[in-house]
Amino acid sequence: MILNKHSDSANTDSRRHLFGTFAGVFTPSILTIVGIILFLRTGYVIGQVGLASTLLIMAAAFTLCLLTGLSLAVIATDIRVKEGGFYYVISRTLGPAFGGALGLTLFLSISISVAFYVMGLVEVLNHLVALPDWLSVRILACAITVVLFIFAWLGADWTTKLQFLIMGLVAGGLLSFFIGGGMAFSQQTLAANWQTDASAEQFWLAFALFFPAITGFTQGLNMSGDLRAPHRAIPKGTFAAIGLSAALYVLVALVLAGTASISELTDNYYIMADVAMWAVLVAAAVMAATLSSGMASMLGAPRVLQAMGGDKLIPFLVPFAKGEGQDNNPRRAVMASTAIALLCVIIGDLNLLAPVISMFFLAAYALLNYATFFALHSDNPFFRPRFKWSHKIVSLIGGIGCVVAMLAINLIACVIAIAVLFGLHQYLARSHQHRSFTDHQRGALFKRVRELLFELNSMEPHPGDWRPHMLVFSKTPERHKQLLTFSAVLEGQSGLITLTRIVNPQHADEPEQQQILKQYQQAIDDTDVRAFTLVMQASDFQSGLRHIMSAYGVGPITPNTALLNWTSSNDSKQEHSPEDYAANFLEMIKADINLVALASARDPLFAKEAPAKGRKIDIWWRGGPTARLMLMFAYLCTRARGWQNTKLRILTEAERYSKQQVQDIFATYLDNVRIESEVEALDKVDLDSIKRYSSQSELVFFPIEVKEDEIVDSFEVGLQSLVDNLSNLVLVKASKSMQLDPDPDNGDDQKEG
């Protein structure tokens, strides 16, 4: 079966026309870099800031290229980069929210860039040939866009074949320029053009003008789904394109600086054609390179949209996932890209969008560098890139460099681009909860949690560090939601909850473990409570209980509280007998686990929406650790959503004190522990007084004592009578001392009354 499965996959790939390094990566990348800026703007940059500053600008730009290329090589040699290019890499590394935000903006940017390239081509044509009156610039641009659409509709195979012809034309134009420039080269002219009196502002304007030239070095990544071996083709083709294009730009700059004056370089965009031996070849090269850049963008943008549609991140993009033919050509996405490009051509004025689009490309490079740093830093054992000639610090420097370039080129456009990306990221993070692919986020979180656990374990524990870590035992499915919701109220957004069940696999009526976990997860989803789940198999409840309490947790994170249902003896859904409760509670106390038993029959009791009259929690105070634990839990309840305005009330027996003395004692104590509560001192606590005071309260915390074979209430009024007469009862027993106001300097020695 395994051999057959792999054979089918291989046959499927063999039916597609896949490209190698030269045709699939190097050619589209080099033709996009060696484009209109090389031929029409390099001379202008030299004229503005001089040759020395131009070489510095080129060095900075291509250094960012190289750093990003190294990051790209690391990512591309770890995973098989499928359809979607940048989107695929970012979504599988940083997650769908980052990937989706970047993918959508890149699709729009690449589609709009088609219009830029087409308008640039029309500008060259209009300069070389006088257009007839009936043929306006916009009509010609629309016609060229339709031609690009036809090639993209036919598929990448047709377009790639055409790129070989374009590469020949570009090579011919450059050869003509170098021959003519070599004949006219002058060292005196070169020295005169070495430096100008350009200001820092002019330098950054020149940098902003030049930088878009190198944004095409990742065109091969956009074609990742059409490559035969992406993990080999992408690094090799990208590095080759960066190296050759950097050499060409430097050579062109040197020749231009040695053959033309500053005024000629500044005023004449077509200076390369004037310097060349055969000007027509340079003109043909400019048009061919610009057309090639437009075609590469027309091929790349639809594949990003197709990949996003396939991942179903945004519902209205799903139809664009459909491809046509054995090459899975994204024709629906091609139509979308063409529509955007045509709209931009018709509008005509693209200067407003140009800076923002450049920012999106730079943001993509920054995120690619960060994604590589993120993956390397996570120490994920499954991240095993074949490319070893890089380091996570290199990727981090590349990412920072891209952000610096964004800020330097256009601050306003940078802020707009970041705001758009942030908004899309937040939308996707909130709307897309489930995903069908993995990324490195979980691995990075695991590493961080691991480091924090070791750090936490190295610290000396202190009473002030106490947080409720609850094991919530729930057997009856009908009570899962109530117990889970109550546990969320009880921990007050400060602790941990684990929904727990012990099953005996020898009993035929016990449900399967997966069935229980499914029920638990459904309860978690329905209540929107953050909790873990645990199902333990044991021959009996007590042995399973001992195992959980001794083994559950990691390092210093161990459970300290058990929460379960307490049911009346006449309840048909009773989960434990009184003797079982006593035995189980004793096991928990031996393990230093606090006990909380919910005896409430009010299903809507723990709704997040507070009643109009407000809520009240009663604490029946008998003193000692249990009383303080109940007060802590009552206070934590007031931090839960919907319970913030709940009033606390302490009820106690005056005993040998007067009621005023009791009030004074508690006023001082509550002030020390900084918890607000009313205090009621009763002459005697009996069942009638308990019912009279607490029957209408939302929660009633009541202390209990655990004996060998029974559980009794601390006021000795009859536990079963309390359970039968109150529908809002919470029974509590502390396993050890609880301090509500520990001294940070001497917490262990401090005593509370």
PDB file of N, CA, C and O in Angstrom, residues 624-661:
ATOM      1  N   GLY A 624      -9.885  29.275  61.039  1.00  0.00           N
ATOM      2  CA  GLY A 624      -8.923  28.292  60.576  1.00  0.00           C
ATOM      3  C   GLY A 624      -8.669  28.358  59.076  1.00  0.00           C
ATOM      4  O   GLY A 624      -9.190  29.223  58.357  1.00  0.00           O
ATOM      5  N   PRO A 625      -7.855  27.426  58.558  1.00  0.00           N
ATOM      6  CA  PRO A 625      -7.485  27.434  57.139  1.00  0.00           C
ATOM      7  C   PRO A 625      -8.682  27.348  56.194  1.00  0.00           C
ATOM      8  O   PRO A 625      -8.696  27.993  55.144  1.00  0.00           O
ATOM      9  N   THR A 626      -9.701  26.551  56.558  1.00  0.00           N
ATOM     10  CA  THR A 626     -10.850  26.408  55.660  1.00  0.00           C
ATOM     11  C   THR A 626     -11.592  27.726  55.498  1.00  0.00           C
ATOM     12  O   THR A 626     -12.025  28.079  54.392  1.00  0.00           O
ATOM     13  N   ALA A 627     -11.743  28.480  56.575  1.00  0.00           N
ATOM     14  CA  ALA A 627     -12.427  29.774  56.492  1.00  0.00           C
ATOM     15  C   ALA A 627     -11.666  30.719  55.568  1.00  0.00           C
ATOM     16  O   ALA A 627     -12.263  31.425  54.737  1.00  0.00           O
ATOM     17  N   ARG A 628     -10.346  30.743  55.718  1.00  0.00           N
ATOM     18  CA  ARG A 628      -9.555  31.633  54.862  1.00  0.00           C
ATOM     19  C   ARG A 628      -9.600  31.177  53.402  1.00  0.00           C
ATOM     20  O   ARG A 628      -9.616  32.004  52.484  1.00  0.00           O
ATOM     21  N   LEU A 629      -9.598  29.860  53.179  1.00  0.00           N
ATOM     22  CA  LEU A 629      -9.702  29.354  51.810  1.00  0.00           C
ATOM     23  C   LEU A 629     -11.045  29.740  51.191  1.00  0.00           C
ATOM     24  O   LEU A 629     -11.115  30.138  50.021  1.00  0.00           O
ATOM     25  N   MET A 630     -12.124  29.641  51.966  1.00  0.00           N
ATOM     26  CA  MET A 630     -13.436  30.035  51.450  1.00  0.00           C
ATOM     27  C   MET A 630     -13.466  31.516  51.095  1.00  0.00           C
ATOM     28  O   MET A 630     -14.040  31.913  50.072  1.00  0.00           O
ATOM     29  N   LEU A 631     -12.856  32.354  51.939  1.00  0.00           N
ATOM     30  CA  LEU A 631     -12.822  33.782  51.654  1.00  0.00           C
ATOM     31  C   LEU A 631     -12.016  34.063  50.386  1.00  0.00           C
ATOM     32  O   LEU A 631     -12.390  34.919  49.576  1.00  0.00           O
ATOM     33  N   MET A 632     -10.918  33.329  50.202  1.00  0.00           N
ATOM     34  CA  MET A 632     -10.128  33.494  48.980  1.00  0.00           C
ATOM     35  C   MET A 632     -10.950  33.104  47.751  1.00  0.00           C
ATOM     36  O   MET A 632     -10.977  33.829  46.744  1.00  0.00           O
ATOM     37  N   PHE A 633     -11.636  31.966  47.818  1.00  0.00           N
ATOM     38  CA  PHE A 633     -12.452  31.544  46.682  1.00  0.00           C
ATOM     39  C   PHE A 633     -13.581  32.539  46.410  1.00  0.00           C
ATOM     40  O   PHE A 633     -13.904  32.842  45.259  1.00  0.00           O
ATOM     41  N   ALA A 634     -14.191  33.049  47.472  1.00  0.00           N
ATOM     42  CA  ALA A 634     -15.263  34.031  47.293  1.00  0.00           C
ATOM     43  C   ALA A 634     -14.731  35.290  46.617  1.00  0.00           C
ATOM     44  O   ALA A 634     -15.377  35.868  45.728  1.00  0.00           O
ATOM     45  N   TYR A 635     -13.534  35.727  47.044  1.00  0.00           N
ATOM     46  CA  TYR A 635     -12.924  36.895  46.405  1.00  0.00           C
ATOM     47  C   TYR A 635     -12.614  36.619  44.936  1.00  0.00           C
ATOM     48  O   TYR A 635     -12.857  37.461  44.061  1.00  0.00           O
ATOM     49  N   LEU A 636     -12.075  35.422  44.636  1.00  0.00           N
ATOM     50  CA  LEU A 636     -11.769  35.080  43.247  1.00  0.00           C
ATOM     51  C   LEU A 636     -13.026  35.081  42.384  1.00  0.00           C
ATOM     52  O   LEU A 636     -12.981  35.443  41.207  1.00  0.00           O
ATOM     53  N   CYS A 637     -14.146  34.685  42.969  1.00  0.00           N
ATOM     54  CA  CYS A 637     -15.406  34.706  42.213  1.00  0.00           C
ATOM     55  C   CYS A 637     -15.737  36.118  41.734  1.00  0.00           C
ATOM     56  O   CYS A 637     -16.296  36.298  40.647  1.00  0.00           O
ATOM     57  N   THR A 638     -15.389  37.122  42.539  1.00  0.00           N
ATOM     58  CA  THR A 638     -15.717  38.505  42.162  1.00  0.00           C
ATOM     59  C   THR A 638     -14.861  39.002  40.998  1.00  0.00           C
ATOM     60  O   THR A 638     -15.105  40.086  40.474  1.00  0.00           O
ATOM     61  N   ARG A 639     -13.854  38.229  40.592  1.00  0.00           N
ATOM     62  CA  ARG A 639     -13.025  38.608  39.448  1.00  0.00           C
ATOM     63  C   ARG A 639     -13.498  37.967  38.153  1.00  0.00           C
ATOM     64  O   ARG A 639     -13.002  38.300  37.076  1.00  0.00           O
ATOM     65  N   ALA A 640     -14.444  37.029  38.254  1.00  0.00           N
ATOM     66  CA  ALA A 640     -14.960  36.362  37.062  1.00  0.00           C
ATOM     67  C   ALA A 640     -15.920  37.277  36.317  1.00  0.00           C
ATOM     68  O   ALA A 640     -16.566  38.147  36.912  1.00  0.00           O
ATOM     69  N   ARG A 641     -16.019  37.077  35.008  1.00  0.00           N
ATOM     70  CA  ARG A 641     -16.892  37.913  34.190  1.00  0.00           C
ATOM     71  C   ARG A 641     -18.348  37.723  34.608  1.00  0.00           C
ATOM     72  O   ARG A 641     -18.836  36.603  34.721  1.00  0.00           O
ATOM     73  N   GLY A 642     -19.035  38.839  34.837  1.00  0.00           N
ATOM     74  CA  GLY A 642     -20.418  38.791  35.292  1.00  0.00           C
ATOM     75  C   GLY A 642     -20.560  38.763  36.800  1.00  0.00           C
ATOM     76  O   GLY A 642     -21.668  38.882  37.323  1.00  0.00           O
ATOM     77  N   TRP A 643     -19.444  38.590  37.512  1.00  0.00           N
ATOM     78  CA  TRP A 643     -19.482  38.523  38.979  1.00  0.00           C
ATOM     79  C   TRP A 643     -18.693  39.668  39.616  1.00  0.00           C
ATOM     80  O   TRP A 643     -18.462  39.669  40.832  1.00  0.00           O
ATOM     81  N   GLN A 644     -18.295  40.666  38.839  1.00  0.00           N
ATOM     82  CA  GLN A 644     -17.408  41.707  39.364  1.00  0.00           C
ATOM     83  C   GLN A 644     -18.046  42.528  40.481  1.00  0.00           C
ATOM     84  O   GLN A 644     -17.350  42.994  41.381  1.00  0.00           O
ATOM     85  N   ASN A 645     -19.350  42.730  40.429  1.00  0.00           N
ATOM     86  CA  ASN A 645     -20.018  43.570  41.430  1.00  0.00           C
ATOM     87  C   ASN A 645     -20.686  42.755  42.536  1.00  0.00           C
ATOM     88  O   ASN A 645     -21.546  43.258  43.258  1.00  0.00           O
ATOM     89  N   THR A 646     -20.285  41.505  42.653  1.00  0.00           N
ATOM     90  CA  THR A 646     -20.862  40.638  43.681  1.00  0.00           C
ATOM     91  C   THR A 646     -20.447  41.106  45.079  1.00  0.00           C
ATOM     92  O   THR A 646     -19.294  41.472  45.308  1.00  0.00           O
ATOM     93  N   LYS A 647     -21.393  41.083  46.001  1.00  0.00           N
ATOM     94  CA  LYS A 647     -21.114  41.464  47.389  1.00  0.00           C
ATOM     95  C   LYS A 647     -20.838  40.216  48.222  1.00  0.00           C
ATOM     96  O   LYS A 647     -21.528  39.208  48.105  1.00  0.00           O
ATOM     97  N   LEU A 648     -19.816  40.307  49.066  1.00  0.00           N
ATOM     98  CA  LEU A 648     -19.471  39.208  49.963  1.00  0.00           C
ATOM     99  C   LEU A 648     -20.051  39.486  51.349  1.00  0.00           C
ATOM    100  O   LEU A 648     -20.146  40.638  51.787  1.00  0.00           O
ATOM    101  N   ARG A 649     -20.403  38.384  52.023  1.00  0.00           N
ATOM    102  CA  ARG A 649     -20.919  38.522  53.386  1.00  0.00           C
ATOM    103  C   ARG A 649     -20.386  37.366  54.230  1.00  0.00           C
ATOM    104  O   ARG A 649     -20.537  36.199  53.858  1.00  0.00           O
ATOM    105  N   ILE A 650     -19.739  37.708  55.332  1.00  0.00           N
ATOM    106  CA  ILE A 650     -19.244  36.712  56.281  1.00  0.00           C
ATOM    107  C   ILE A 650     -20.269  36.559  57.394  1.00  0.00           C
ATOM    108  O   ILE A 650     -20.698  37.546  58.004  1.00  0.00           O
ATOM    109  N   LEU A 651     -20.671  35.311  57.651  1.00  0.00           N
ATOM    110  CA  LEU A 651     -21.607  35.018  58.736  1.00  0.00           C
ATOM    111  C   LEU A 651     -20.910  34.099  59.730  1.00  0.00           C
ATOM    112  O   LEU A 651     -20.339  33.072  59.339  1.00  0.00           O
ATOM    113  N   THR A 652     -20.954  34.462  61.007  1.00  0.00           N
ATOM    114  CA  THR A 652     -20.241  33.687  62.016  1.00  0.00           C
ATOM    115  C   THR A 652     -21.006  33.712  63.333  1.00  0.00           C
ATOM    116  O   THR A 652     -21.906  34.541  63.534  1.00  0.00           O
ATOM    117  N   GLU A 653     -20.649  32.817  64.202  1.00  0.00           N
ATOM    118  CA  GLU A 653     -21.267  32.742  65.523  1.00  0.00           C
ATOM    119  C   GLU A 653     -20.455  33.598  66.490  1.00  0.00           C
ATOM    120  O   GLU A 653     -19.223  33.476  66.564  1.00  0.00           O
ATOM    121  N   ALA A 654     -21.138  34.481  67.232  1.00  0.00           N
ATOM    122  CA  ALA A 654     -20.436  35.418  68.113  1.00  0.00           C
ATOM    123  C   ALA A 654     -19.703  34.704  69.236  1.00  0.00           C
ATOM    124  O   ALA A 654     -18.638  35.149  69.689  1.00  0.00           O
ATOM    125  N   GLU A 655     -20.253  33.588  69.716  1.00  0.00           N
ATOM    126  CA  GLU A 655     -19.661  32.813  70.807  1.00  0.00           C
ATOM    127  C   GLU A 655     -19.443  33.712  72.029  1.00  0.00           C
ATOM    128  O   GLU A 655     -20.361  34.353  72.519  1.00  0.00           O
ATOM    129  N   ARG A 656     -18.212  33.823  72.518  1.00  0.00           N
ATOM    130  CA  ARG A 656     -17.961  34.570  73.760  1.00  0.00           C
ATOM    131  C   ARG A 656     -17.801  36.067  73.530  1.00  0.00           C
ATOM    132  O   ARG A 656     -17.626  36.825  74.484  1.00  0.00           O
ATOM    133  N   TYR A 657     -17.817  36.502  72.252  1.00  0.00           N
ATOM    134  CA  TYR A 657     -17.654  37.924  71.959  1.00  0.00           C
ATOM    135  C   TYR A 657     -19.018  38.581  71.759  1.00  0.00           C
ATOM    136  O   TYR A 657     -20.004  37.931  71.400  1.00  0.00           O
ATOM    137  N   SER A 658     -19.028  39.886  71.956  1.00  0.00           N
ATOM    138  CA  SER A 658     -20.229  40.636  71.604  1.00  0.00           C
ATOM    139  C   SER A 658     -20.250  40.841  70.095  1.00  0.00           C
ATOM    140  O   SER A 658     -19.225  40.720  69.421  1.00  0.00           O
ATOM    141  N   LYS A 659     -21.408  41.172  69.564  1.00  0.00           N
ATOM    142  CA  LYS A 659     -21.513  41.380  68.122  1.00  0.00           C
ATOM    143  C   LYS A 659     -20.627  42.531  67.656  1.00  0.00           C
ATOM    144  O   LYS A 659     -20.037  42.473  66.575  1.00  0.00           O
ATOM    145  N   GLN A 660     -20.513  43.567  68.477  1.00  0.00           N
ATOM    146  CA  GLN A 660     -19.668  44.699  68.102  1.00  0.00           C
ATOM    147  C   GLN A 660     -18.200  44.298  68.075  1.00  0.00           C
ATOM    148  O   GLN A 660     -17.436  44.731  67.206  1.00  0.00           O
ATOM    149  N   GLN A 661     -17.792  43.468  69.036  1.00  0.00           N
ATOM    150  CA  GLN A 661     -16.408  42.998  69.043  1.00  0.00           C
ATOM    151  C   GLN A 661     -16.100  42.175  67.790  1.00  0.00           C
ATOM    152  O   GLN A 661     -15.026  42.299  67.201  1.00  0.00           O
TER     153      GLN A 661
END
